[in-house]
Tab-separated table of C-alpha atoms and ligand atoms in Angstrom:
chain	number	residue	atom	x	y	z
X	1	MET	CA	12.938	20.039	19.713
X	2	LYS	CA	12.191	23.650	19.179
X	3	THR	CA	15.553	25.439	19.166
X	4	GLN	CA	15.504	29.064	19.868
X	5	SER	CA	18.023	31.603	20.900
X	6	GLN	CA	18.993	31.568	24.556
X	7	SER	CA	16.260	32.955	26.675
X	8	THR	CA	16.838	35.439	29.415
X	9	ALA	CA	15.267	35.887	32.819
X	10	THR	CA	13.323	38.952	31.561
X	11	GLU	CA	11.741	36.941	28.669
X	12	ILE	CA	8.796	35.573	30.510
X	13	GLU	CA	5.860	36.440	28.289
X	14	THR	CA	5.523	33.313	26.083
X	15	ALA	CA	6.698	29.980	27.328
X	16	PRO	CA	7.359	27.760	24.258
X	17	SER	CA	4.942	24.911	23.862
X	18	PHE	CA	6.293	21.803	25.732
X	19	ASP	CA	6.108	18.439	23.772
X	20	VAL	CA	7.515	15.890	26.180
X	21	GLN	CA	7.149	12.993	23.727
X	22	ARG	CA	9.244	14.952	21.243
X	23	ILE	CA	11.850	15.709	23.898
X	24	ARG	CA	12.117	12.029	24.951
X	25	GLU	CA	13.014	11.197	21.305
X	26	ASP	CA	16.254	13.075	21.909
X	27	PHE	CA	17.296	10.723	24.793
X	28	PRO	CA	18.033	7.216	23.398
X	29	ILE	CA	18.530	5.587	26.735
X	30	LEU	CA	14.869	6.222	27.808
X	31	LYS	CA	13.720	3.819	25.094
X	32	GLN	CA	15.114	0.743	26.747
X	33	LYS	CA	13.384	-1.873	28.854
X	34	VAL	CA	14.660	-2.854	32.288
X	35	HIS	CA	13.574	-6.272	33.687
X	36	GLY	CA	11.174	-6.522	30.693
X	37	LYS	CA	9.398	-3.184	31.710
X	38	PRO	CA	9.731	0.255	30.024
X	39	LEU	CA	12.460	2.152	31.913
X	40	VAL	CA	11.045	4.879	34.225
X	41	TYR	CA	14.093	6.918	35.114
X	42	LEU	CA	13.390	8.961	38.300
X	43	ASP	CA	16.972	9.320	39.536
X	44	ASN	CA	17.819	12.556	38.031
X	45	ALA	CA	19.000	14.272	41.137
X	46	ALA	CA	21.874	11.609	41.035
X	47	THR	CA	22.627	12.125	37.403
X	48	SER	CA	20.688	13.053	34.289
X	49	GLN	CA	20.471	11.242	31.024
X	50	LYS	CA	22.177	12.585	27.931
X	51	PRO	CA	20.581	13.737	24.715
X	52	GLN	CA	21.887	12.262	21.413
X	53	ALA	CA	23.436	15.709	20.651
X	54	VAL	CA	25.848	15.290	23.719
X	55	ILE	CA	26.784	11.796	22.633
X	56	ASP	CA	27.329	13.004	19.049
X	57	THR	CA	29.510	15.777	20.272
X	58	LEU	CA	31.687	13.325	22.180
X	59	THR	CA	31.991	11.059	19.129
X	60	ARG	CA	32.692	13.861	16.803
X	61	TYR	CA	35.463	15.167	19.087
X	62	TYR	CA	37.237	11.844	19.211
X	63	LEU	CA	36.648	10.997	15.494
X	64	GLY	CA	37.913	14.326	14.191
X	65	GLN	CA	39.095	16.905	16.660
X	66	ASN	CA	41.125	15.195	19.421
X	67	ALA	CA	44.350	17.112	20.245
X	68	ASN	CA	45.872	18.756	23.355
X	69	ILE	CA	44.848	22.448	23.761
X	70	HIS	CA	46.545	25.814	24.289
X	71	ARG	CA	50.045	24.535	23.290
X	72	GLY	CA	49.809	23.460	19.712
X	73	VAL	CA	50.058	25.464	16.486
X	74	HIS	CA	48.849	22.466	14.418
X	75	TYR	CA	45.360	22.241	12.975
X	76	LEU	CA	43.749	19.831	15.362
X	77	SER	CA	45.117	21.597	18.375
X	78	GLU	CA	43.672	24.773	17.194
X	79	ILE	CA	40.259	23.179	16.657
X	80	ALA	CA	40.204	21.520	20.038
X	81	THR	CA	41.342	24.770	21.803
X	82	TYR	CA	38.695	26.744	19.857
X	83	GLU	CA	35.869	24.197	20.955
X	84	TYR	CA	37.072	24.019	24.489
X	85	GLU	CA	37.133	27.894	24.816
X	86	LYS	CA	33.703	28.097	23.034
X	87	ALA	CA	32.326	25.845	25.798
X	88	ARG	CA	33.608	28.284	28.407
X	89	GLY	CA	31.667	30.903	26.634
X	90	LYS	CA	28.613	28.761	26.835
X	91	VAL	CA	28.927	28.307	30.598
X	92	LYS	CA	29.434	32.042	30.962
X	93	LEU	CA	26.152	32.709	29.222
X	94	PHE	CA	24.419	29.823	30.997
X	95	LEU	CA	25.272	31.327	34.442
X	96	ASN	CA	25.063	34.915	33.078
X	97	ALA	CA	28.547	35.616	34.365
X	98	SER	CA	30.088	38.873	33.193
X	99	ASP	CA	33.409	37.437	31.911
X	100	SER	CA	34.633	34.050	30.664
X	101	ARG	CA	37.718	34.478	32.866
X	102	GLU	CA	35.397	33.815	35.855
X	103	ILE	CA	34.613	30.255	34.627
X	104	ILE	CA	36.992	27.550	35.783
X	105	PHE	CA	36.556	23.999	34.568
X	106	VAL	CA	36.629	21.415	37.406
X	107	ARG	CA	35.586	17.772	37.751
X	108	GLY	CA	32.272	18.754	39.310
X	109	THR	CA	30.606	20.346	42.262
X	110	THR	CA	32.794	18.451	44.688
X	111	GLU	CA	35.960	19.550	43.146
X	112	GLY	CA	34.739	23.203	42.818
X	113	ILE	CA	34.001	23.433	46.481
X	114	ASN	CA	37.370	21.750	47.371
X	115	LEU	CA	39.120	24.221	45.087
X	116	VAL	CA	37.578	27.165	46.986
X	117	LYS	CA	38.401	25.603	50.262
X	118	ASP	CA	41.967	24.876	49.360
X	119	THR	CA	42.673	28.325	47.882
X	120	TYR	CA	40.264	30.958	49.255
X	121	GLY	CA	39.812	28.993	52.494
X	122	ARG	CA	43.425	28.256	53.243
X	123	LYS	CA	44.434	31.890	52.553
X	124	PHE	CA	41.664	33.708	54.301
X	125	ILE	CA	40.193	31.555	56.963
X	126	GLY	CA	42.088	31.125	60.327
X	127	LYS	CA	41.928	30.305	63.890
X	128	ASN	CA	38.442	30.991	65.558
X	129	ASP	CA	37.013	32.128	62.340
X	130	GLU	CA	33.563	30.746	61.386
X	131	ILE	CA	32.098	29.162	58.382
X	132	VAL	CA	28.424	28.964	57.949
X	133	ILE	CA	26.655	26.171	56.047
X	134	SER	CA	23.146	24.859	56.319
X	135	ALA	CA	21.472	21.762	57.777
X	136	MET	CA	20.601	20.432	54.245
X	137	GLU	CA	24.013	20.479	52.686
X	138	HIS	CA	25.290	17.645	50.536
X	139	HIS	CA	28.350	15.923	52.106
X	140	SER	CA	30.422	17.744	49.553
X	141	ASN	CA	29.523	21.099	51.083
X	142	ILE	CA	30.154	19.744	54.627
X	143	VAL	CA	33.274	17.618	54.677
X	144	PRO	CA	35.690	20.066	52.861
X	145	TRP	CA	34.806	22.782	55.308
X	146	GLN	CA	35.226	20.446	58.282
X	147	ILE	CA	38.630	19.535	57.032
X	148	LEU	CA	39.481	23.147	56.746
X	149	CYS	CA	38.074	23.916	60.256
X	150	GLU	CA	40.244	21.078	61.628
X	151	GLU	CA	43.351	22.283	59.883
X	152	LYS	CA	42.975	25.953	60.934
X	153	GLY	CA	41.077	25.777	64.138
X	154	ALA	CA	38.085	27.509	62.654
X	155	LYS	CA	34.462	26.609	63.474
X	156	LEU	CA	31.561	25.240	61.417
X	157	ARG	CA	28.141	26.797	62.136
X	158	VAL	CA	24.921	25.326	60.746
X	159	ILE	CA	21.651	27.141	59.719
X	160	PRO	CA	18.835	25.003	61.138
X	161	MET	CA	15.622	24.101	59.329
X	162	ASN	CA	11.972	23.488	60.152
X	163	ASP	CA	9.953	20.274	59.785
X	164	ARG	CA	9.082	21.186	56.237
X	165	GLY	CA	12.650	21.447	55.299
X	166	GLU	CA	12.967	25.212	55.062
X	167	LEU	CA	15.902	27.038	56.430
X	168	LEU	CA	15.266	29.403	59.352
X	169	LEU	CA	16.531	32.756	58.104
X	170	ASP	CA	16.195	34.450	61.522
X	171	GLU	CA	18.506	31.839	63.057
X	172	TYR	CA	20.850	32.368	60.038
X	173	GLU	CA	21.093	35.995	60.894
X	174	LYS	CA	21.924	35.268	64.407
X	175	LEU	CA	24.854	33.049	63.297
X	176	LEU	CA	26.510	35.890	61.373
X	177	ASN	CA	28.996	37.763	63.481
X	178	GLU	CA	32.495	39.320	63.179
X	179	HIS	CA	34.006	35.857	63.238
X	180	THR	CA	32.053	34.718	60.209
X	181	LYS	CA	34.466	34.530	57.130
X	182	PHE	CA	32.549	32.469	54.697
X	183	VAL	CA	29.036	31.190	53.944
X	184	SER	CA	28.429	28.183	51.738
X	185	VAL	CA	24.897	27.115	51.073
X	186	VAL	CA	22.980	24.807	48.639
X	187	TYR	CA	20.581	26.442	46.254
X	188	VAL	CA	18.281	23.487	45.702
X	189	SER	CA	18.414	20.637	48.152
X	190	ASN	CA	19.062	17.177	46.559
X	191	SER	CA	17.322	15.179	49.307
X	192	LEU	CA	14.415	17.512	50.181
X	193	GLY	CA	13.881	19.407	46.933
X	194	THR	CA	13.781	22.715	48.839
X	195	ILE	CA	14.633	25.857	46.855
X	196	ASN	CA	16.365	28.102	49.329
X	197	PRO	CA	15.853	31.841	49.251
X	198	ILE	CA	19.484	32.097	48.179
X	199	LYS	CA	19.319	35.767	47.100
X	200	LYS	CA	18.301	36.744	50.619
X	201	ILE	CA	20.947	34.541	52.114
X	202	ILE	CA	23.682	36.175	49.985
X	203	GLN	CA	22.344	39.680	50.725
X	204	ARG	CA	22.476	39.115	54.497
X	205	ALA	CA	26.018	37.919	54.304
X	206	HIS	CA	27.069	40.794	52.005
X	207	GLU	CA	25.661	43.315	54.475
X	208	ARG	CA	28.537	42.061	56.702
X	209	GLY	CA	31.103	41.730	53.855
X	210	ILE	CA	31.069	37.970	53.870
X	211	PRO	CA	31.541	36.107	50.645
X	212	VAL	CA	29.115	33.412	49.780
X	213	LEU	CA	29.504	30.143	47.722
X	214	VAL	CA	26.423	28.654	46.101
X	215	ASP	CA	26.157	24.905	45.581
X	216	GLY	CA	24.228	24.891	42.375
X	217	ALA	CA	24.396	21.158	41.548
X	218	GLN	CA	20.571	20.801	41.572
X	219	ALA	CA	19.596	24.298	40.677
X	220	ALA	CA	21.452	24.297	37.343
X	221	SER	CA	19.090	21.726	35.702
X	222	HIS	CA	15.804	23.136	37.220
X	223	LEU	CA	16.149	26.975	37.329
X	224	LYS	CA	17.524	29.763	35.194
X	225	VAL	CA	20.643	30.691	37.119
X	226	ASN	CA	21.853	34.300	36.987
X	227	VAL	CA	24.971	34.721	39.086
X	228	GLN	CA	25.064	38.449	38.536
X	229	ASP	CA	21.478	38.931	39.756
X	230	LEU	CA	22.198	36.545	42.723
X	231	ASP	CA	25.428	38.423	43.356
X	232	CYS	CA	27.081	35.262	44.685
X	233	ASP	CA	30.812	35.219	44.936
X	234	PHE	CA	31.243	31.605	43.874
X	235	PHE	CA	28.880	29.123	42.171
X	236	VAL	CA	29.480	25.547	41.407
X	237	PHE	CA	27.621	22.843	39.358
X	238	SER	CA	28.301	19.512	37.727
X	239	GLY	CA	27.845	18.833	33.946
X	240	HIS	CA	26.407	15.309	34.467
X	241	LYS	CA	23.310	16.774	36.204
X	242	VAL	CA	22.705	19.232	33.369
X	243	PHE	CA	22.528	16.549	30.625
X	244	GLY	CA	26.239	16.587	29.985
X	245	PRO	CA	29.038	14.021	30.591
X	246	THR	CA	30.348	12.878	34.008
X	247	GLY	CA	33.675	14.097	35.289
X	248	ILE	CA	33.231	17.755	34.351
X	249	GLY	CA	31.722	20.828	35.989
X	250	ALA	CA	32.339	24.502	36.474
X	251	LEU	CA	33.217	26.909	39.195
X	252	TYR	CA	32.211	30.437	38.719
X	253	GLY	CA	34.085	32.969	40.858
X	254	LYS	CA	34.104	36.854	40.941
X	255	THR	CA	37.357	38.135	39.449
X	256	LYS	CA	38.198	40.085	42.603
X	257	TYR	CA	38.343	36.908	44.632
X	258	LEU	CA	39.919	34.632	41.977
X	259	GLU	CA	42.799	37.185	41.535
X	260	GLN	CA	43.584	37.111	45.221
X	261	MET	CA	43.469	33.321	45.578
X	262	PRO	CA	46.585	31.167	45.202
X	263	PRO	CA	46.630	28.418	42.608
X	264	TYR	CA	44.828	25.214	43.350
X	265	GLN	CA	47.201	22.664	41.687
X	266	GLY	CA	50.656	23.251	40.190
X	267	GLY	CA	51.615	21.871	36.774
X	268	GLY	CA	51.339	22.619	33.082
X	269	ASP	CA	49.162	25.295	31.651
X	270	MET	CA	48.615	27.154	34.982
X	271	ILE	CA	51.984	28.940	34.650
X	272	SER	CA	53.260	31.762	32.459
X	273	SER	CA	57.050	31.067	33.167
X	274	VAL	CA	58.870	28.572	35.236
X	275	THR	CA	62.550	28.655	36.478
X	276	PHE	CA	63.878	26.777	39.398
X	277	GLU	CA	64.033	29.982	41.337
X	278	LYS	CA	60.580	31.264	40.612
X	279	THR	CA	57.395	30.440	38.826
X	280	THR	CA	54.898	33.109	37.755
X	281	TYR	CA	51.307	31.940	37.379
X	282	ASN	CA	49.139	32.186	34.380
X	283	VAL	CA	46.237	34.591	34.114
X	284	LEU	CA	42.649	33.754	34.898
X	285	PRO	CA	41.023	31.227	34.427
X	286	TYR	CA	44.125	29.185	33.451
X	287	LYS	CA	45.845	29.762	36.861
X	288	PHE	CA	43.250	27.237	38.197
X	289	GLU	CA	43.481	24.682	35.380
X	290	ALA	CA	46.607	22.690	35.853
X	291	GLY	CA	47.443	19.917	33.537
X	292	THR	CA	45.609	18.585	30.434
X	293	PRO	CA	41.932	19.150	31.238
X	294	ASN	CA	38.899	16.937	30.365
X	295	ILE	CA	38.707	18.469	26.917
X	296	ALA	CA	36.099	16.208	25.256
X	297	ASP	CA	33.767	16.416	28.344
X	298	VAL	CA	34.066	20.216	28.539
X	299	ILE	CA	32.834	20.439	24.901
X	300	GLY	CA	30.089	17.815	25.663
X	301	MET	CA	29.021	19.803	28.653
X	302	GLY	CA	28.749	22.848	26.345
X	303	THR	CA	26.300	20.788	24.138
X	304	GLY	CA	24.254	19.799	27.142
X	305	ILE	CA	23.932	23.419	28.011
X	306	ASP	CA	22.931	24.264	24.473
X	307	TYR	CA	20.284	21.523	24.702
X	308	VAL	CA	18.738	22.638	28.003
X	309	THR	CA	18.688	26.319	27.032
X	310	GLY	CA	17.221	25.371	23.680
X	311	VAL	CA	14.340	23.753	25.552
X	312	GLY	CA	14.152	26.927	27.614
X	313	PHE	CA	14.007	27.375	31.332
X	314	GLU	CA	10.533	28.965	31.344
X	315	ALA	CA	9.149	25.866	29.753
X	316	ILE	CA	11.119	23.529	31.973
X	317	THR	CA	10.231	25.332	35.245
X	318	ALA	CA	6.572	25.397	34.286
X	319	TYR	CA	6.412	21.704	33.122
X	320	GLU	CA	8.328	20.424	36.108
X	321	LYS	CA	6.039	22.369	38.513
X	322	GLU	CA	3.049	20.448	37.054
X	323	LEU	CA	4.854	17.285	37.221
X	324	LEU	CA	5.866	17.813	40.881
X	325	LYS	CA	2.286	18.765	41.817
X	326	TYR	CA	0.893	15.647	40.109
X	327	ALA	CA	3.436	13.383	41.676
X	328	THR	CA	3.113	14.934	45.194
X	329	GLU	CA	-0.692	14.279	45.015
X	330	ALA	CA	-0.291	10.763	43.579
X	331	ILE	CA	2.343	9.810	46.268
X	332	SER	CA	0.737	11.380	49.232
X	333	ASN	CA	-2.559	9.697	48.405
X	334	ILE	CA	-0.873	6.303	49.138
X	335	GLU	CA	-1.649	5.351	52.694
X	336	GLY	CA	1.437	5.017	54.876
X	337	VAL	CA	3.487	7.324	52.806
X	338	ARG	CA	5.245	10.284	54.594
X	339	ILE	CA	6.913	12.813	52.330
X	340	ILE	CA	10.156	14.221	53.731
X	341	GLY	CA	10.522	17.774	52.486
X	342	THR	CA	7.387	19.683	52.095
X	343	ALA	CA	8.812	23.248	51.597
X	344	GLU	CA	6.622	25.951	49.944
X	345	GLU	CA	9.357	26.315	47.275
X	346	LYS	CA	10.324	23.007	45.831
X	347	ALA	CA	11.964	21.617	42.763
X	348	GLY	CA	11.221	18.146	41.237
X	349	VAL	CA	12.307	15.975	44.135
X	350	ILE	CA	10.145	13.779	46.227
X	351	SER	CA	11.770	11.933	49.221
X	352	PHE	CA	9.512	9.667	51.172
X	353	VAL	CA	9.295	6.811	53.654
X	354	LEU	CA	6.648	4.147	53.251
X	355	GLY	CA	5.422	2.716	56.557
X	356	THR	CA	8.080	0.493	58.080
X	357	VAL	CA	9.270	-0.811	54.859
X	358	HIS	CA	13.013	-0.111	54.481
X	359	ALA	CA	13.775	2.300	51.740
X	360	HIS	CA	16.170	-0.296	50.165
X	361	ASP	CA	13.337	-2.747	49.768
X	362	VAL	CA	11.082	0.025	48.207
X	363	GLY	CA	13.863	0.687	45.639
X	364	THR	CA	14.409	-3.038	44.955
X	365	ILE	CA	10.716	-3.721	44.273
X	366	LEU	CA	10.459	-0.633	42.119
X	367	ASP	CA	13.520	-1.750	40.141
X	368	GLN	CA	11.765	-4.959	39.220
X	369	GLU	CA	9.041	-2.751	37.710
X	370	GLY	CA	11.692	-0.894	35.572
X	371	ILE	CA	11.502	2.119	37.881
X	372	ALA	CA	14.772	3.841	38.977
X	373	VAL	CA	14.662	5.645	42.216
X	374	ARG	CA	17.442	6.343	44.681
X	375	THR	CA	17.320	4.950	48.225
X	376	GLY	CA	19.457	5.805	51.180
X	377	HIS	CA	20.719	9.137	52.687
X	378	HIS	CA	21.501	10.827	49.361
X	379	CYS	CA	24.835	12.077	50.669
X	380	THR	CA	22.955	14.173	53.280
X	381	GLN	CA	23.204	12.118	56.420
X	382	PRO	CA	22.507	15.124	58.684
X	383	VAL	CA	19.138	15.667	56.911
X	384	MET	CA	18.168	11.971	57.848
X	385	GLN	CA	19.171	12.673	61.324
X	386	ARG	CA	17.159	15.899	61.553
X	387	PHE	CA	14.043	13.952	60.472
X	388	GLY	CA	14.855	10.883	62.570
X	389	ILE	CA	14.987	8.366	59.723
X	390	PRO	CA	17.748	6.197	58.384
X	391	ALA	CA	16.933	6.628	54.733
X	392	THR	CA	14.307	7.624	52.215
X	393	ALA	CA	13.276	6.519	48.771
X	394	ARG	CA	13.642	9.483	46.353
X	395	ALA	CA	11.950	10.193	43.039
X	396	SER	CA	13.646	13.020	41.184
X	397	PHE	CA	12.394	14.477	37.954
X	398	ALA	CA	13.693	15.892	34.794
X	399	PHE	CA	11.702	17.592	31.963
X	400	TYR	CA	11.758	14.369	29.978
X	401	ASN	CA	9.570	12.601	32.624
X	402	THR	CA	5.901	12.212	32.147
X	403	MET	CA	2.686	12.041	34.135
X	404	GLU	CA	2.325	8.382	33.043
X	405	GLU	CA	5.722	7.599	34.702
X	406	VAL	CA	4.373	9.133	37.865
X	407	ASP	CA	1.369	6.747	37.445
X	408	ALA	CA	3.797	3.853	37.104
X	409	LEU	CA	5.591	4.901	40.285
X	410	ALA	CA	2.388	5.022	42.211
X	411	ARG	CA	1.354	1.532	40.876
X	412	GLY	CA	4.836	0.308	41.855
X	413	LEU	CA	4.412	1.578	45.420
X	414	GLY	CA	1.058	-0.202	45.528
X	415	LYS	CA	3.026	-3.437	44.721
X	416	VAL	CA	5.600	-2.636	47.481
X	417	LYS	CA	2.723	-2.334	49.941
X	418	GLU	CA	1.057	-5.700	48.831
X	419	ILE	CA	4.342	-7.468	49.185
X	420	PHE	CA	5.294	-6.026	52.521
X	421	GLY	CA	1.715	-5.814	53.907
X	422	ALA	CA	2.492	-2.084	54.627
A	1	LIG	C1	25.265	15.918	43.254
A	1	LIG	C2	25.360	17.010	44.279
A	1	LIG	C3	26.698	17.365	44.698
A	1	LIG	C4	27.963	16.695	44.294
A	1	LIG	O1	28.104	16.748	42.960
A	1	LIG	P1	29.213	15.857	42.243
A	1	LIG	O2	28.777	15.894	40.737
A	1	LIG	O3	29.065	14.491	42.791
A	1	LIG	O4	30.469	16.421	42.484
A	1	LIG	C5	26.754	18.499	45.619
A	1	LIG	N1	25.623	19.100	46.021
A	1	LIG	C6	24.399	18.828	45.598
A	1	LIG	C7	23.231	19.585	46.092
A	1	LIG	C8	24.305	17.723	44.735
A	1	LIG	O5	23.053	17.341	44.358
């Protein structure tokens, strides 16, 4: 892999050459066979595979660095603390946040959203207030807000979308009013692939003084994220979708909001002093990191971020665009296929239905061919309802996927058709 210093959004002149075979060498799991066939892993929207460097980081940590952080004066504790805080710095650079104190480690996107709901939401959203989400949210950006609405007597409003899976911005504007207290929208849809015009969505909310949370779970692995340029107030993502470990992710929040928010959980590390009469809370970001955190996986996530920025987002975006184009053509050429999600701006996700064959059967036959796709509602049941279908099969790509793997998928779908006479 060509390592280079972290590229910035302004560095667009020369995309580094992209050698997918070389990149695949970094992902040991991709070499295996499944049911006697080479693994074709097309379930990256559910979770990405991990490069050797991430696996090595985890091993190195447990072999030689493991200790609890922030409290020890001994050698290992200092090393672990140093590595943990270094990873925070990597996340800050990855998102282009202005300050490491704005980066809070959480279990993932789901916990990040719940944190904001429990702290900002509980404090600032009340009876008859409105929260705006979109028609293509993941359940983790629907259910927490529903719970809050139920608790507070607030209302959930939903930005509709068209038949291509694009949000209707005019309708969005109509939803914004003096009752709107919060907007929470997905950047890239995991079930449709749509890349939303998130900057515009944020601007329009800000014109009315409304803060915006961006669900960046899918965006983080496909696009160069820049929270200062987007001007979002909160941004969440999961490490496991960005080539890092499971059980770890990050919440970015603007200092001005984080300072005003009450703690999320109480416990060790989030305090500066405790007596039975009164506890004072620790400074940012520790106020939101109660208890012993997931130290190893924070550090592993840092390595995943190093890896992806080393490959470079100009190269990734350009390559994935080619891959998506090739796959869209290959799949839509198959008679009986209907692609769900045909937005102008899309990331590497293709959801589809094949005639009357149930998505689960499509997935099962493909699995026999060594091809991993996801089938079902993809944690977006309202999207399925919008398109009047129970489920889709979904192929989702990462930069280590190849055109040959797309061909294998197309052949696999041919087999499904033979078997089901579709
Ligand atoms: C995966 C995903 C989530 C949830 O992420 P977790 O890692 O399960 O917490 C939320 N939103 C989108 C768009 C996702 O793809």
